[in-house]
XYZ file of C-alpha atoms in Angstrom:
392
model
C 109.832 174.988 83.099
C 110.427 177.830 85.312
C 107.298 179.319 86.916
C 107.244 182.942 87.832
C 105.886 183.943 91.377
C 102.549 185.482 91.582
C 102.580 189.299 92.557
C 103.424 189.851 96.233
C 104.831 186.358 96.701
C 108.424 186.188 97.705
C 110.781 183.635 96.363
C 112.357 181.605 99.118
C 116.208 182.086 99.429
C 118.155 179.080 98.416
C 120.236 177.749 101.496
C 123.876 179.144 100.962
C 126.171 176.080 100.866
C 129.505 176.500 102.491
C 132.764 174.573 102.313
C 136.071 175.099 104.499
C 139.235 173.933 103.081
C 142.025 173.368 105.787
C 145.440 172.227 104.816
C 145.524 169.096 107.083
C 143.738 167.860 110.188
C 146.104 165.741 112.325
C 146.353 167.520 115.542
C 144.539 170.352 117.510
C 146.888 173.377 117.455
C 146.472 177.240 116.860
C 145.307 176.758 113.367
C 142.615 174.063 114.321
C 141.529 176.362 117.046
C 140.678 179.143 114.666
C 139.069 176.664 112.423
C 136.536 175.677 115.240
C 135.611 179.368 115.603
C 134.960 179.391 111.824
C 132.791 176.514 112.193
C 130.894 178.441 114.794
C 129.936 180.952 112.252
C 129.130 178.114 109.685
C 127.817 175.305 111.602
C 126.471 173.410 108.463
C 129.782 173.791 106.563
C 131.591 170.827 104.926
C 135.389 170.688 105.809
C 137.935 169.428 103.030
C 141.464 168.694 103.936
C 144.343 166.803 102.493
C 144.715 164.347 105.285
C 142.543 163.725 108.553
C 143.234 161.908 111.849
C 139.843 161.911 113.273
C 141.178 160.624 116.574
C 142.933 163.816 117.137
C 140.173 166.073 116.338
C 137.776 168.025 118.867
C 134.022 167.238 119.040
C 133.456 170.677 117.416
C 135.248 169.626 114.138
C 133.671 166.091 114.366
C 130.343 167.229 113.937
C 130.951 168.434 110.425
C 131.236 166.096 107.250
C 134.942 166.110 106.613
C 136.356 164.989 103.181
C 139.914 164.255 102.272
C 141.829 164.780 98.999
C 143.544 161.858 97.353
C 146.677 162.535 99.488
C 144.951 160.773 102.495
C 145.241 157.427 100.344
C 148.900 157.606 99.702
C 151.134 155.459 102.036
C 151.878 156.781 105.395
C 149.639 159.783 104.748
C 148.810 160.700 108.432
C 152.475 160.910 109.434
C 154.388 161.715 106.264
C 151.887 164.169 104.474
C 154.197 166.916 104.113
C 156.377 164.737 101.804
C 153.539 164.874 99.227
C 153.705 168.566 99.086
C 154.252 168.813 95.299
C 151.187 166.513 94.841
C 148.902 168.984 96.830
C 148.324 171.441 94.161
C 146.736 168.767 91.924
C 144.887 167.453 94.966
C 143.178 170.605 95.528
C 142.319 171.260 91.902
C 140.800 167.859 91.779
C 138.181 168.868 94.421
C 134.846 169.441 93.081
C 133.352 172.435 94.816
C 130.815 173.470 92.277
C 128.025 172.860 94.730
C 129.177 175.493 97.066
C 128.366 179.272 97.189
C 130.941 180.277 99.973
C 134.422 178.832 100.057
C 136.655 179.442 103.077
C 140.261 178.218 102.606
C 142.653 178.237 105.752
C 146.118 178.658 104.609
C 149.393 177.507 106.299
C 150.078 174.624 104.005
C 148.412 174.510 100.549
C 144.580 175.171 100.831
C 143.885 178.261 98.761
C 144.404 176.843 95.336
C 140.917 175.072 95.034
C 138.726 175.788 91.958
C 135.343 177.405 92.640
C 132.385 178.569 90.695
C 132.818 181.975 89.057
C 129.867 183.380 91.043
C 131.032 181.516 94.242
C 132.701 183.803 96.990
C 136.105 182.536 98.130
C 137.812 183.905 100.999
C 141.253 182.907 102.522
C 142.238 183.085 106.189
C 146.046 183.127 106.230
C 148.143 182.006 109.169
C 151.213 182.280 106.955
C 152.470 181.828 103.556
C 154.287 178.460 103.525
C 157.374 179.492 105.349
C 159.324 176.356 104.230
C 159.262 177.578 100.578
C 159.546 181.251 101.189
C 161.182 183.351 104.044
C 162.402 180.385 106.085
C 163.406 178.282 103.023
C 167.264 178.419 103.635
C 166.655 177.700 107.410
C 164.481 174.557 106.666
C 167.133 173.370 104.150
C 169.780 173.616 106.653
C 167.931 171.987 109.519
C 166.911 169.089 107.121
C 169.033 166.039 106.475
C 171.200 165.984 103.259
C 168.448 164.008 101.346
C 165.545 165.949 102.620
C 167.279 169.177 101.997
C 167.960 168.096 98.202
C 164.214 167.249 97.905
C 163.023 170.662 99.280
C 165.649 172.373 96.905
C 164.131 170.450 93.937
C 160.366 170.999 94.581
C 160.563 174.488 95.980
C 160.698 176.461 92.902
C 157.696 174.966 91.266
C 155.744 175.251 94.555
C 156.646 179.043 94.796
C 155.320 179.427 91.238
C 152.052 177.683 91.897
C 151.709 179.508 95.304
C 151.810 182.835 93.946
C 149.633 181.919 90.890
C 147.021 180.412 93.197
C 146.897 183.552 95.367
C 144.881 185.243 92.572
C 141.934 182.810 93.163
C 140.513 184.062 96.390
C 138.335 187.199 96.434
C 139.448 188.487 99.700
C 142.309 187.563 101.640
C 142.705 187.784 105.668
C 145.978 187.891 107.440
C 146.298 186.691 111.011
C 148.708 189.708 111.780
C 150.248 192.681 110.119
C 153.439 190.558 109.931
C 151.678 188.110 107.728
C 149.920 190.911 105.704
C 153.333 192.260 104.776
C 154.554 188.765 103.629
C 151.480 188.146 101.590
C 152.165 191.296 99.762
C 155.831 190.480 99.153
C 155.417 186.816 98.206
C 151.899 186.765 96.617
C 151.522 190.216 95.237
C 148.106 190.690 97.081
C 146.646 193.093 99.463
C 145.164 191.406 102.625
C 143.228 192.786 105.554
C 144.172 191.788 109.202
C 141.784 189.694 111.244
C 143.549 188.660 114.537
C 142.952 185.073 115.593
C 140.658 184.443 118.441
C 142.156 184.087 122.076
C 139.885 182.587 124.895
C 141.204 185.644 127.074
C 138.235 185.378 129.473
C 139.505 182.038 130.920
C 142.535 183.748 132.424
C 142.569 185.494 135.817
C 144.959 187.466 137.830
C 146.621 186.203 140.874
C 148.128 188.197 143.847
C 150.493 185.314 144.265
C 153.379 186.532 141.899
C 156.727 184.729 142.234
C 160.136 185.783 141.309
C 160.296 183.032 138.805
C 159.792 183.709 134.943
C 158.180 181.088 132.771
C 159.002 180.062 129.182
C 156.104 178.076 127.586
C 155.899 176.215 124.151
C 157.475 173.174 122.303
C 161.157 172.655 122.684
C 162.076 172.762 118.919
C 164.653 174.837 117.312
C 162.532 177.620 115.731
C 161.119 178.546 119.111
C 164.500 179.243 120.423
C 164.320 177.856 124.006
C 168.125 177.753 124.109
C 168.184 181.713 124.287
C 166.106 181.619 127.284
C 168.110 178.840 129.028
C 171.269 180.256 128.439
C 170.360 183.897 129.315
C 168.922 182.799 132.707
C 171.811 180.402 133.396
C 174.260 183.177 132.866
C 172.365 185.877 134.944
C 171.223 183.534 137.898
C 167.592 184.508 137.391
C 164.879 181.872 138.041
C 163.265 180.122 134.933
C 160.512 177.724 134.517
C 160.564 175.954 131.181
C 157.163 174.339 130.370
C 157.068 172.231 127.232
C 158.426 169.037 125.766
C 160.284 168.222 122.593
C 163.342 166.981 121.079
C 165.556 169.740 122.594
C 164.640 168.517 126.037
C 167.561 166.635 127.145
C 170.208 169.027 125.431
C 168.562 172.011 127.358
C 168.651 170.164 130.454
C 172.300 169.407 130.044
C 173.267 173.221 129.538
C 170.992 174.760 132.152
C 172.036 175.929 135.481
C 170.381 174.870 138.881
C 168.221 178.089 138.771
C 166.299 176.621 135.542
C 163.725 173.983 135.901
C 161.645 171.985 133.549
C 158.078 170.510 133.541
C 156.916 168.673 130.268
C 153.396 168.614 130.946
C 150.773 170.400 132.990
C 146.946 170.332 133.451
C 145.453 173.475 131.996
C 144.457 174.754 135.434
C 148.080 174.291 136.463
C 149.047 176.052 133.270
C 146.633 179.009 134.047
C 148.197 179.389 137.481
C 151.701 179.258 135.936
C 150.722 182.304 133.758
C 149.218 184.150 136.621
C 152.026 183.569 139.075
C 154.986 184.160 136.867
C 157.159 187.331 137.220
C 157.105 187.585 133.499
C 156.614 185.440 130.438
C 159.677 184.900 128.178
C 158.953 184.534 124.418
C 161.935 184.043 122.292
C 160.358 182.966 119.021
C 159.529 184.952 115.764
C 156.054 183.866 115.461
C 153.418 184.822 112.797
C 151.025 185.721 115.361
C 151.683 183.986 118.759
C 148.830 183.313 121.160
C 151.024 182.582 124.246
C 152.007 186.188 124.980
C 148.300 187.121 124.643
C 147.362 184.430 127.325
C 150.223 185.868 129.449
C 148.734 189.159 129.360
C 145.246 188.121 129.766
C 146.542 186.720 133.213
C 147.702 190.042 134.121
C 151.463 189.422 133.781
C 153.930 191.290 131.429
C 155.944 189.652 128.413
C 159.538 189.960 127.425
C 159.264 189.088 123.720
C 161.570 188.923 120.700
C 160.906 192.148 118.867
C 160.046 190.766 115.231
C 156.988 188.862 114.143
C 153.520 189.021 115.592
C 154.854 189.586 119.233
C 155.466 193.278 118.383
C 151.701 193.706 117.601
C 150.355 191.915 120.762
C 152.907 193.286 123.503
C 153.214 196.901 123.665
C 156.779 197.740 124.532
C 157.156 199.740 127.840
C 153.491 199.286 128.618
C 152.573 195.529 128.802
C 155.998 194.234 128.419
C 159.635 194.767 126.861
C 160.850 193.887 123.425
C 164.548 192.393 122.676
C 165.822 192.894 119.286
C 168.294 189.922 118.716
C 167.804 186.382 119.094
C 170.666 186.025 121.406
C 171.237 185.265 125.094
C 173.053 188.700 125.509
C 170.106 190.672 124.003
C 167.759 188.814 126.269
C 169.938 189.667 129.342
C 170.010 193.208 128.437
C 166.247 193.204 128.078
C 165.891 191.628 131.409
C 167.963 194.365 133.077
C 165.568 196.999 131.469
C 162.630 194.819 132.653
C 163.736 194.849 136.246
C 163.750 198.815 136.378
C 160.554 198.775 134.481
C 158.553 196.320 136.367
C 157.599 198.302 139.376
C 155.439 200.568 137.227
C 153.723 197.729 135.482
C 149.942 197.865 135.427
C 148.405 194.111 135.321
C 145.137 195.927 134.168
C 146.828 197.416 131.166
C 147.867 193.871 130.074
C 144.439 192.618 130.667
C 142.844 195.464 128.465
C 145.528 194.742 125.709
C 144.863 190.944 125.772
C 141.102 191.898 125.184
C 141.587 193.076 121.699
C 142.076 189.456 120.622
C 138.755 188.022 122.245
C 136.645 185.526 120.526
C 133.992 187.973 119.881
C 136.299 190.256 117.916
C 137.282 187.634 115.707
C 133.900 186.327 114.885
C 132.770 190.088 114.084
C 135.749 190.934 111.804
C 135.723 187.711 110.000
C 131.996 187.866 109.143
C 132.621 191.398 108.059
C 135.284 190.288 105.686
C 133.141 187.709 104.175
C 130.214 190.123 103.789
C 132.917 192.405 101.941
C 133.836 189.527 99.620
C 130.098 188.989 98.921
C 129.706 192.579 98.117
C 132.665 192.457 95.568
C 131.631 189.340 93.876
C 127.941 190.771 93.508
C 129.431 193.992 92.162
C 131.533 191.996 89.500
C 128.336 190.044 88.460
C 126.377 193.355 87.713
C 129.338 194.723 85.892
C 129.693 191.642 83.707
C 126.001 191.686 82.976
C 126.067 195.356 81.872
C 128.968 194.517 79.556
C 126.829 191.663 78.003
C 123.854 193.918 77.449
C 125.848 196.843 76.049
C 127.194 194.516 73.122
């Protein structure tokens, strides 16, 4: 039996239940750092994911209840989860999220395809549509072995169809850059707003002890293109410090000249100093956003960046760095010659101010605003539906 409140008595609001769906939780990288900030906004949220390695997670994430899909019960799921890609749509749709009023899906692998209540609000934060089935499909196939390449060729068409279909499920989609927003429109046929990911810009500081050595910082894997930097600096004789580890390390060492040195690991205080004391950061990858160039600018140093992808949005050509437009050693060498002529007029404070656009507080504000917009859209749809029913 329903009891109406007495006149003047307010009805207590039912607590809003929040679910966050993240593709997988097996390491703490950029996507997981964004997830931490979303958890700051929703400290009582439950987290759902395909597979989780709790030993790899931060204390921030461990404070939440974490549930996994049936993918986690399959053999070798913690290390071979990507091989189960064709099963992930069914795993997402098997999640019962009917108790949740707000569902936030974080997309880079399959996450947005969950089924929610009609009156629930569903927002997606997209780091990238799955590159291995869309724009980087051919590159991934070529880089895979013969058997893995055949497997991807067989599963990709079905995954593309499901990926585009499931893009209709969120009420609002946020992209982490204009670059990703354009790809969402092309591959999913959806409009998206841009909410740049959070960067802890305040933990970096300028240094007066700037060296004549540039730095390259990231994983030594093919798509990051460290070979371009090593070849360009070996040929030009400029000094380069490569900071990172990965499968390309020994190959790069073998082709590097004596002016190129390598460090596989650094404490974070050492890394901050490397940013602040570098002549410039060299960034050769085509990234969806790319946090590393923002960190360099937060430390008051310029960036020589490949002029496609998120780097074009975070580095202002001719003001906080220099763009180069082909992923080749020749293009980078030409950019370094332009950089040498431009550097005397560089203002470190302009780089710091530009980096501040990506501060954590801005992310929290813009993300919350998009959730509020989604709530208004769902509420308006509910009113329209009620009016149609009453008019019959």
